[in-house]
């Protein structure tokens, strides 16, 4: 036997799947589905009856959860569709850098520093609709943060992507 130490550096994840299969006929409105490789929230489902060419079909209309773009797909109701594992996590906002990156406090007390404030105006208006003016949300967040407000950020994650999807003001800092 050798006395050498071997160190292996893994470049892969633990093998957890980013999606799972689900029969198209069981997917409902407000659920999630992968359309054209993008994780989407289902906003409309219609099912056609079986016809001359076989299967009943499901027509899905979904909104991409990261880009807010509308996507559509038609799938036989007996076939499987990919459904993304979607998680939503709340973090307390600690700091915002000049280049738009946020520093967030995780549940175990560590910081998460790899997320940036969204820049797409339609997404910003959805996320920060409780703010009075949407012209420059990042400035308003910085101002609110600078005014000593405690802010909680909700982060949506699916299929290897993460994005800030909501902001809550939980009052002044103590």
PDB file of C-alpha atoms in Angstrom:
ATOM      1  CA  UNK A   1       0.000   0.000   0.000  1.00  0.00           C
ATOM      2  CA  UNK A   2       1.058   3.538  -0.707  1.00  0.00           C
ATOM      3  CA  UNK A   3       1.427   6.283   1.909  1.00  0.00           C
ATOM      4  CA  UNK A   4       0.581   8.968  -0.636  1.00  0.00           C
ATOM      5  CA  UNK A   5      -2.417  11.206  -0.069  1.00  0.00           C
ATOM      6  CA  UNK A   6      -4.768  11.691  -2.968  1.00  0.00           C
ATOM      7  CA  UNK A   7      -6.895  14.808  -3.222  1.00  0.00           C
ATOM      8  CA  UNK A   8      -9.663  14.875  -5.768  1.00  0.00           C
ATOM      9  CA  UNK A   9     -11.385  18.059  -6.805  1.00  0.00           C
ATOM     10  CA  UNK A  10     -14.928  17.533  -7.947  1.00  0.00           C
ATOM     11  CA  UNK A  11     -16.206  19.796 -10.703  1.00  0.00           C
ATOM     12  CA  UNK A  12     -19.701  18.270 -10.810  1.00  0.00           C
ATOM     13  CA  UNK A  13     -22.741  18.505  -8.584  1.00  0.00           C
ATOM     14  CA  UNK A  14     -24.039  15.653  -6.464  1.00  0.00           C
ATOM     15  CA  UNK A  15     -26.146  14.387  -9.339  1.00  0.00           C
ATOM     16  CA  UNK A  16     -29.400  15.975  -8.213  1.00  0.00           C
ATOM     17  CA  UNK A  17     -31.684  16.545 -11.153  1.00  0.00           C
ATOM     18  CA  UNK A  18     -32.802  20.059 -12.025  1.00  0.00           C
ATOM     19  CA  UNK A  19     -36.148  18.707 -13.273  1.00  0.00           C
ATOM     20  CA  UNK A  20     -38.466  15.769 -12.765  1.00  0.00           C
ATOM     21  CA  UNK A  21     -40.934  14.121 -15.159  1.00  0.00           C
ATOM     22  CA  UNK A  22     -44.688  14.608 -14.777  1.00  0.00           C
ATOM     23  CA  UNK A  23     -47.502  13.527 -17.057  1.00  0.00           C
ATOM     24  CA  UNK A  24     -48.695  16.496 -19.136  1.00  0.00           C
ATOM     25  CA  UNK A  25     -52.358  15.856 -18.334  1.00  0.00           C
ATOM     26  CA  UNK A  26     -51.722  16.346 -14.593  1.00  0.00           C
ATOM     27  CA  UNK A  27     -50.001  19.760 -14.842  1.00  0.00           C
ATOM     28  CA  UNK A  28     -52.340  22.563 -13.758  1.00  0.00           C
ATOM     29  CA  UNK A  29     -52.487  26.353 -13.788  1.00  0.00           C
ATOM     30  CA  UNK A  30     -50.053  27.982 -11.294  1.00  0.00           C
ATOM     31  CA  UNK A  31     -47.788  24.925 -11.488  1.00  0.00           C
ATOM     32  CA  UNK A  32     -44.394  24.864 -13.160  1.00  0.00           C
ATOM     33  CA  UNK A  33     -43.187  23.376 -16.455  1.00  0.00           C
ATOM     34  CA  UNK A  34     -40.098  23.554 -18.656  1.00  0.00           C
ATOM     35  CA  UNK A  35     -40.909  25.110 -22.044  1.00  0.00           C
ATOM     36  CA  UNK A  36     -38.128  25.437 -24.631  1.00  0.00           C
ATOM     37  CA  UNK A  37     -35.538  24.729 -21.927  1.00  0.00           C
ATOM     38  CA  UNK A  38     -36.776  27.525 -19.611  1.00  0.00           C
ATOM     39  CA  UNK A  39     -38.518  27.177 -16.210  1.00  0.00           C
ATOM     40  CA  UNK A  40     -42.021  28.642 -16.499  1.00  0.00           C
ATOM     41  CA  UNK A  41     -45.042  29.218 -14.293  1.00  0.00           C
ATOM     42  CA  UNK A  42     -48.156  27.875 -16.017  1.00  0.00           C
ATOM     43  CA  UNK A  43     -50.722  30.646 -16.551  1.00  0.00           C
ATOM     44  CA  UNK A  44     -53.066  28.791 -18.900  1.00  0.00           C
ATOM     45  CA  UNK A  45     -53.804  25.150 -19.735  1.00  0.00           C
ATOM     46  CA  UNK A  46     -56.280  23.880 -22.305  1.00  0.00           C
ATOM     47  CA  UNK A  47     -56.849  20.269 -23.312  1.00  0.00           C
ATOM     48  CA  UNK A  48     -58.188  19.083 -26.643  1.00  0.00           C
ATOM     49  CA  UNK A  49     -60.057  15.826 -27.046  1.00  0.00           C
ATOM     50  CA  UNK A  50     -58.620  12.847 -28.883  1.00  0.00           C
ATOM     51  CA  UNK A  51     -59.042  13.236 -32.586  1.00  0.00           C
ATOM     52  CA  UNK A  52     -58.355  11.511 -35.850  1.00  0.00           C
ATOM     53  CA  UNK A  53     -54.619  11.450 -35.122  1.00  0.00           C
ATOM     54  CA  UNK A  54     -54.682   9.902 -31.666  1.00  0.00           C
ATOM     55  CA  UNK A  55     -53.734  11.591 -28.425  1.00  0.00           C
ATOM     56  CA  UNK A  56     -55.511  14.315 -26.516  1.00  0.00           C
ATOM     57  CA  UNK A  57     -53.247  17.356 -26.431  1.00  0.00           C
ATOM     58  CA  UNK A  58     -52.452  19.886 -23.706  1.00  0.00           C
ATOM     59  CA  UNK A  59     -51.711  23.459 -24.720  1.00  0.00           C
ATOM     60  CA  UNK A  60     -49.572  25.222 -22.095  1.00  0.00           C
ATOM     61  CA  UNK A  61     -48.975  28.949 -21.816  1.00  0.00           C
ATOM     62  CA  UNK A  62     -46.240  29.802 -19.333  1.00  0.00           C
ATOM     63  CA  UNK A  63     -44.304  32.816 -18.138  1.00  0.00           C
ATOM     64  CA  UNK A  64     -40.533  32.347 -17.750  1.00  0.00           C
ATOM     65  CA  UNK A  65     -39.864  32.843 -14.031  1.00  0.00           C
ATOM     66  CA  UNK A  66     -36.589  34.701 -14.686  1.00  0.00           C
ATOM     67  CA  UNK A  67     -37.238  36.751 -17.847  1.00  0.00           C
ATOM     68  CA  UNK A  68     -41.062  37.149 -17.627  1.00  0.00           C
ATOM     69  CA  UNK A  69     -41.365  36.140 -21.306  1.00  0.00           C
ATOM     70  CA  UNK A  70     -44.460  34.284 -22.477  1.00  0.00           C
ATOM     71  CA  UNK A  71     -43.796  30.794 -23.887  1.00  0.00           C
ATOM     72  CA  UNK A  72     -46.182  28.175 -25.310  1.00  0.00           C
ATOM     73  CA  UNK A  73     -46.036  24.428 -25.902  1.00  0.00           C
ATOM     74  CA  UNK A  74     -48.384  21.657 -27.053  1.00  0.00           C
ATOM     75  CA  UNK A  75     -47.804  18.172 -25.630  1.00  0.00           C
ATOM     76  CA  UNK A  76     -49.840  14.943 -25.835  1.00  0.00           C
ATOM     77  CA  UNK A  77     -51.574  14.595 -22.458  1.00  0.00           C
ATOM     78  CA  UNK A  78     -50.265  11.068 -21.901  1.00  0.00           C
ATOM     79  CA  UNK A  79     -46.612  12.087 -22.434  1.00  0.00           C
ATOM     80  CA  UNK A  80     -44.223  13.261 -19.721  1.00  0.00           C
ATOM     81  CA  UNK A  81     -43.062  16.868 -19.408  1.00  0.00           C
ATOM     82  CA  UNK A  82     -40.109  18.189 -17.471  1.00  0.00           C
ATOM     83  CA  UNK A  83     -41.056  20.097 -14.324  1.00  0.00           C
ATOM     84  CA  UNK A  84     -38.346  22.235 -12.674  1.00  0.00           C
ATOM     85  CA  UNK A  85     -37.474  22.054  -8.981  1.00  0.00           C
ATOM     86  CA  UNK A  86     -38.318  25.631  -7.940  1.00  0.00           C
ATOM     87  CA  UNK A  87     -37.274  27.032  -4.567  1.00  0.00           C
ATOM     88  CA  UNK A  88     -37.990  30.391  -2.992  1.00  0.00           C
ATOM     89  CA  UNK A  89     -35.785  31.518  -0.109  1.00  0.00           C
ATOM     90  CA  UNK A  90     -35.885  34.689   1.997  1.00  0.00           C
ATOM     91  CA  UNK A  91     -32.653  36.419   2.999  1.00  0.00           C
ATOM     92  CA  UNK A  92     -32.030  39.552   5.040  1.00  0.00           C
ATOM     93  CA  UNK A  93     -30.333  42.283   2.999  1.00  0.00           C
ATOM     94  CA  UNK A  94     -26.999  43.277   4.541  1.00  0.00           C
ATOM     95  CA  UNK A  95     -25.425  45.514   1.916  1.00  0.00           C
ATOM     96  CA  UNK A  96     -25.576  46.643  -1.719  1.00  0.00           C
ATOM     97  CA  UNK A  97     -22.336  47.308  -3.587  1.00  0.00           C
ATOM     98  CA  UNK A  98     -21.833  50.132  -6.087  1.00  0.00           C
ATOM     99  CA  UNK A  99     -21.944  47.649  -8.989  1.00  0.00           C
ATOM    100  CA  UNK A 100     -25.372  46.289  -7.930  1.00  0.00           C
ATOM    101  CA  UNK A 101     -24.343  43.089  -6.139  1.00  0.00           C
ATOM    102  CA  UNK A 102     -26.189  42.396  -2.902  1.00  0.00           C
ATOM    103  CA  UNK A 103     -24.855  40.860   0.274  1.00  0.00           C
ATOM    104  CA  UNK A 104     -27.444  38.622   1.910  1.00  0.00           C
ATOM    105  CA  UNK A 105     -27.543  36.904   5.306  1.00  0.00           C
ATOM    106  CA  UNK A 106     -28.273  33.170   5.036  1.00  0.00           C
ATOM    107  CA  UNK A 107     -30.153  31.108   7.593  1.00  0.00           C
ATOM    108  CA  UNK A 108     -26.928  29.621   9.003  1.00  0.00           C
ATOM    109  CA  UNK A 109     -25.310  33.047   9.487  1.00  0.00           C
ATOM    110  CA  UNK A 110     -23.080  33.091   6.410  1.00  0.00           C
ATOM    111  CA  UNK A 111     -23.282  35.658   3.640  1.00  0.00           C
ATOM    112  CA  UNK A 112     -24.367  35.147   0.047  1.00  0.00           C
ATOM    113  CA  UNK A 113     -22.664  37.639  -2.257  1.00  0.00           C
ATOM    114  CA  UNK A 114     -23.238  36.262  -5.786  1.00  0.00           C
ATOM    115  CA  UNK A 115     -26.588  37.872  -6.674  1.00  0.00           C
ATOM    116  CA  UNK A 116     -27.093  41.118  -8.506  1.00  0.00           C
ATOM    117  CA  UNK A 117     -30.128  43.390  -8.467  1.00  0.00           C
ATOM    118  CA  UNK A 118     -32.283  42.767 -11.570  1.00  0.00           C
ATOM    119  CA  UNK A 119     -31.968  45.397 -14.296  1.00  0.00           C
ATOM    120  CA  UNK A 120     -34.914  44.538 -16.589  1.00  0.00           C
ATOM    121  CA  UNK A 121     -37.559  47.265 -16.106  1.00  0.00           C
ATOM    122  CA  UNK A 122     -40.559  44.926 -16.420  1.00  0.00           C
ATOM    123  CA  UNK A 123     -39.069  42.605 -13.797  1.00  0.00           C
ATOM    124  CA  UNK A 124     -38.221  45.541 -11.555  1.00  0.00           C
ATOM    125  CA  UNK A 125     -41.775  46.842 -11.759  1.00  0.00           C
ATOM    126  CA  UNK A 126     -43.117  43.396 -10.748  1.00  0.00           C
ATOM    127  CA  UNK A 127     -40.602  42.970  -7.926  1.00  0.00           C
ATOM    128  CA  UNK A 128     -40.764  46.463  -6.518  1.00  0.00           C
ATOM    129  CA  UNK A 129     -44.405  47.292  -7.216  1.00  0.00           C
ATOM    130  CA  UNK A 130     -44.828  48.335  -3.579  1.00  0.00           C
ATOM    131  CA  UNK A 131     -42.369  51.211  -4.122  1.00  0.00           C
ATOM    132  CA  UNK A 132     -43.914  54.535  -5.126  1.00  0.00           C
ATOM    133  CA  UNK A 133     -41.638  55.203  -8.116  1.00  0.00           C
ATOM    134  CA  UNK A 134     -40.021  52.589 -10.357  1.00  0.00           C
ATOM    135  CA  UNK A 135     -37.605  54.936 -12.154  1.00  0.00           C
ATOM    136  CA  UNK A 136     -34.489  53.802 -10.281  1.00  0.00           C
ATOM    137  CA  UNK A 137     -35.300  50.962  -7.907  1.00  0.00           C
ATOM    138  CA  UNK A 138     -31.740  50.186  -6.993  1.00  0.00           C
ATOM    139  CA  UNK A 139     -31.335  53.772  -5.762  1.00  0.00           C
ATOM    140  CA  UNK A 140     -34.539  53.454  -3.745  1.00  0.00           C
ATOM    141  CA  UNK A 141     -33.362  50.188  -2.217  1.00  0.00           C
ATOM    142  CA  UNK A 142     -30.044  51.815  -1.377  1.00  0.00           C
ATOM    143  CA  UNK A 143     -31.900  54.814   0.085  1.00  0.00           C
ATOM    144  CA  UNK A 144     -34.202  52.541   2.112  1.00  0.00           C
ATOM    145  CA  UNK A 145     -31.221  50.556   3.270  1.00  0.00           C
ATOM    146  CA  UNK A 146     -29.354  53.781   4.043  1.00  0.00           C
ATOM    147  CA  UNK A 147     -32.364  55.054   6.007  1.00  0.00           C
ATOM    148  CA  UNK A 148     -31.919  52.101   8.339  1.00  0.00           C
ATOM    149  CA  UNK A 149     -34.794  49.929   7.104  1.00  0.00           C
ATOM    150  CA  UNK A 150     -34.634  46.165   7.503  1.00  0.00           C
ATOM    151  CA  UNK A 151     -35.213  44.639   4.077  1.00  0.00           C
ATOM    152  CA  UNK A 152     -35.867  40.984   3.275  1.00  0.00           C
ATOM    153  CA  UNK A 153     -35.196  39.756  -0.255  1.00  0.00           C
ATOM    154  CA  UNK A 154     -36.907  36.683  -1.752  1.00  0.00           C
ATOM    155  CA  UNK A 155     -34.735  34.696  -4.149  1.00  0.00           C
ATOM    156  CA  UNK A 156     -36.222  32.272  -6.691  1.00  0.00           C
ATOM    157  CA  UNK A 157     -33.979  29.439  -7.867  1.00  0.00           C
ATOM    158  CA  UNK A 158     -34.562  26.825 -10.560  1.00  0.00           C
ATOM    159  CA  UNK A 159     -32.449  24.887 -13.048  1.00  0.00           C
ATOM    160  CA  UNK A 160     -29.168  26.390 -11.862  1.00  0.00           C
ATOM    161  CA  UNK A 161     -30.363  30.022 -12.012  1.00  0.00           C
ATOM    162  CA  UNK A 162     -31.176  32.402  -9.174  1.00  0.00           C
ATOM    163  CA  UNK A 163     -32.802  35.808  -9.171  1.00  0.00           C
ATOM    164  CA  UNK A 164     -34.267  38.275  -6.717  1.00  0.00           C
ATOM    165  CA  UNK A 165     -38.033  38.106  -7.164  1.00  0.00           C
ATOM    166  CA  UNK A 166     -39.461  40.137  -4.276  1.00  0.00           C
ATOM    167  CA  UNK A 167     -38.580  42.667  -1.604  1.00  0.00           C
ATOM    168  CA  UNK A 168     -40.221  43.220   1.793  1.00  0.00           C
ATOM    169  CA  UNK A 169     -39.705  46.080   4.209  1.00  0.00           C
ATOM    170  CA  UNK A 170     -39.869  44.612   7.721  1.00  0.00           C
ATOM    171  CA  UNK A 171     -39.442  47.943   9.498  1.00  0.00           C
ATOM    172  CA  UNK A 172     -36.661  50.073  10.928  1.00  0.00           C
ATOM    173  CA  UNK A 173     -33.472  48.491  12.222  1.00  0.00           C
ATOM    174  CA  UNK A 174     -33.197  48.301  15.981  1.00  0.00           C
TER     175      UNK A 174
END
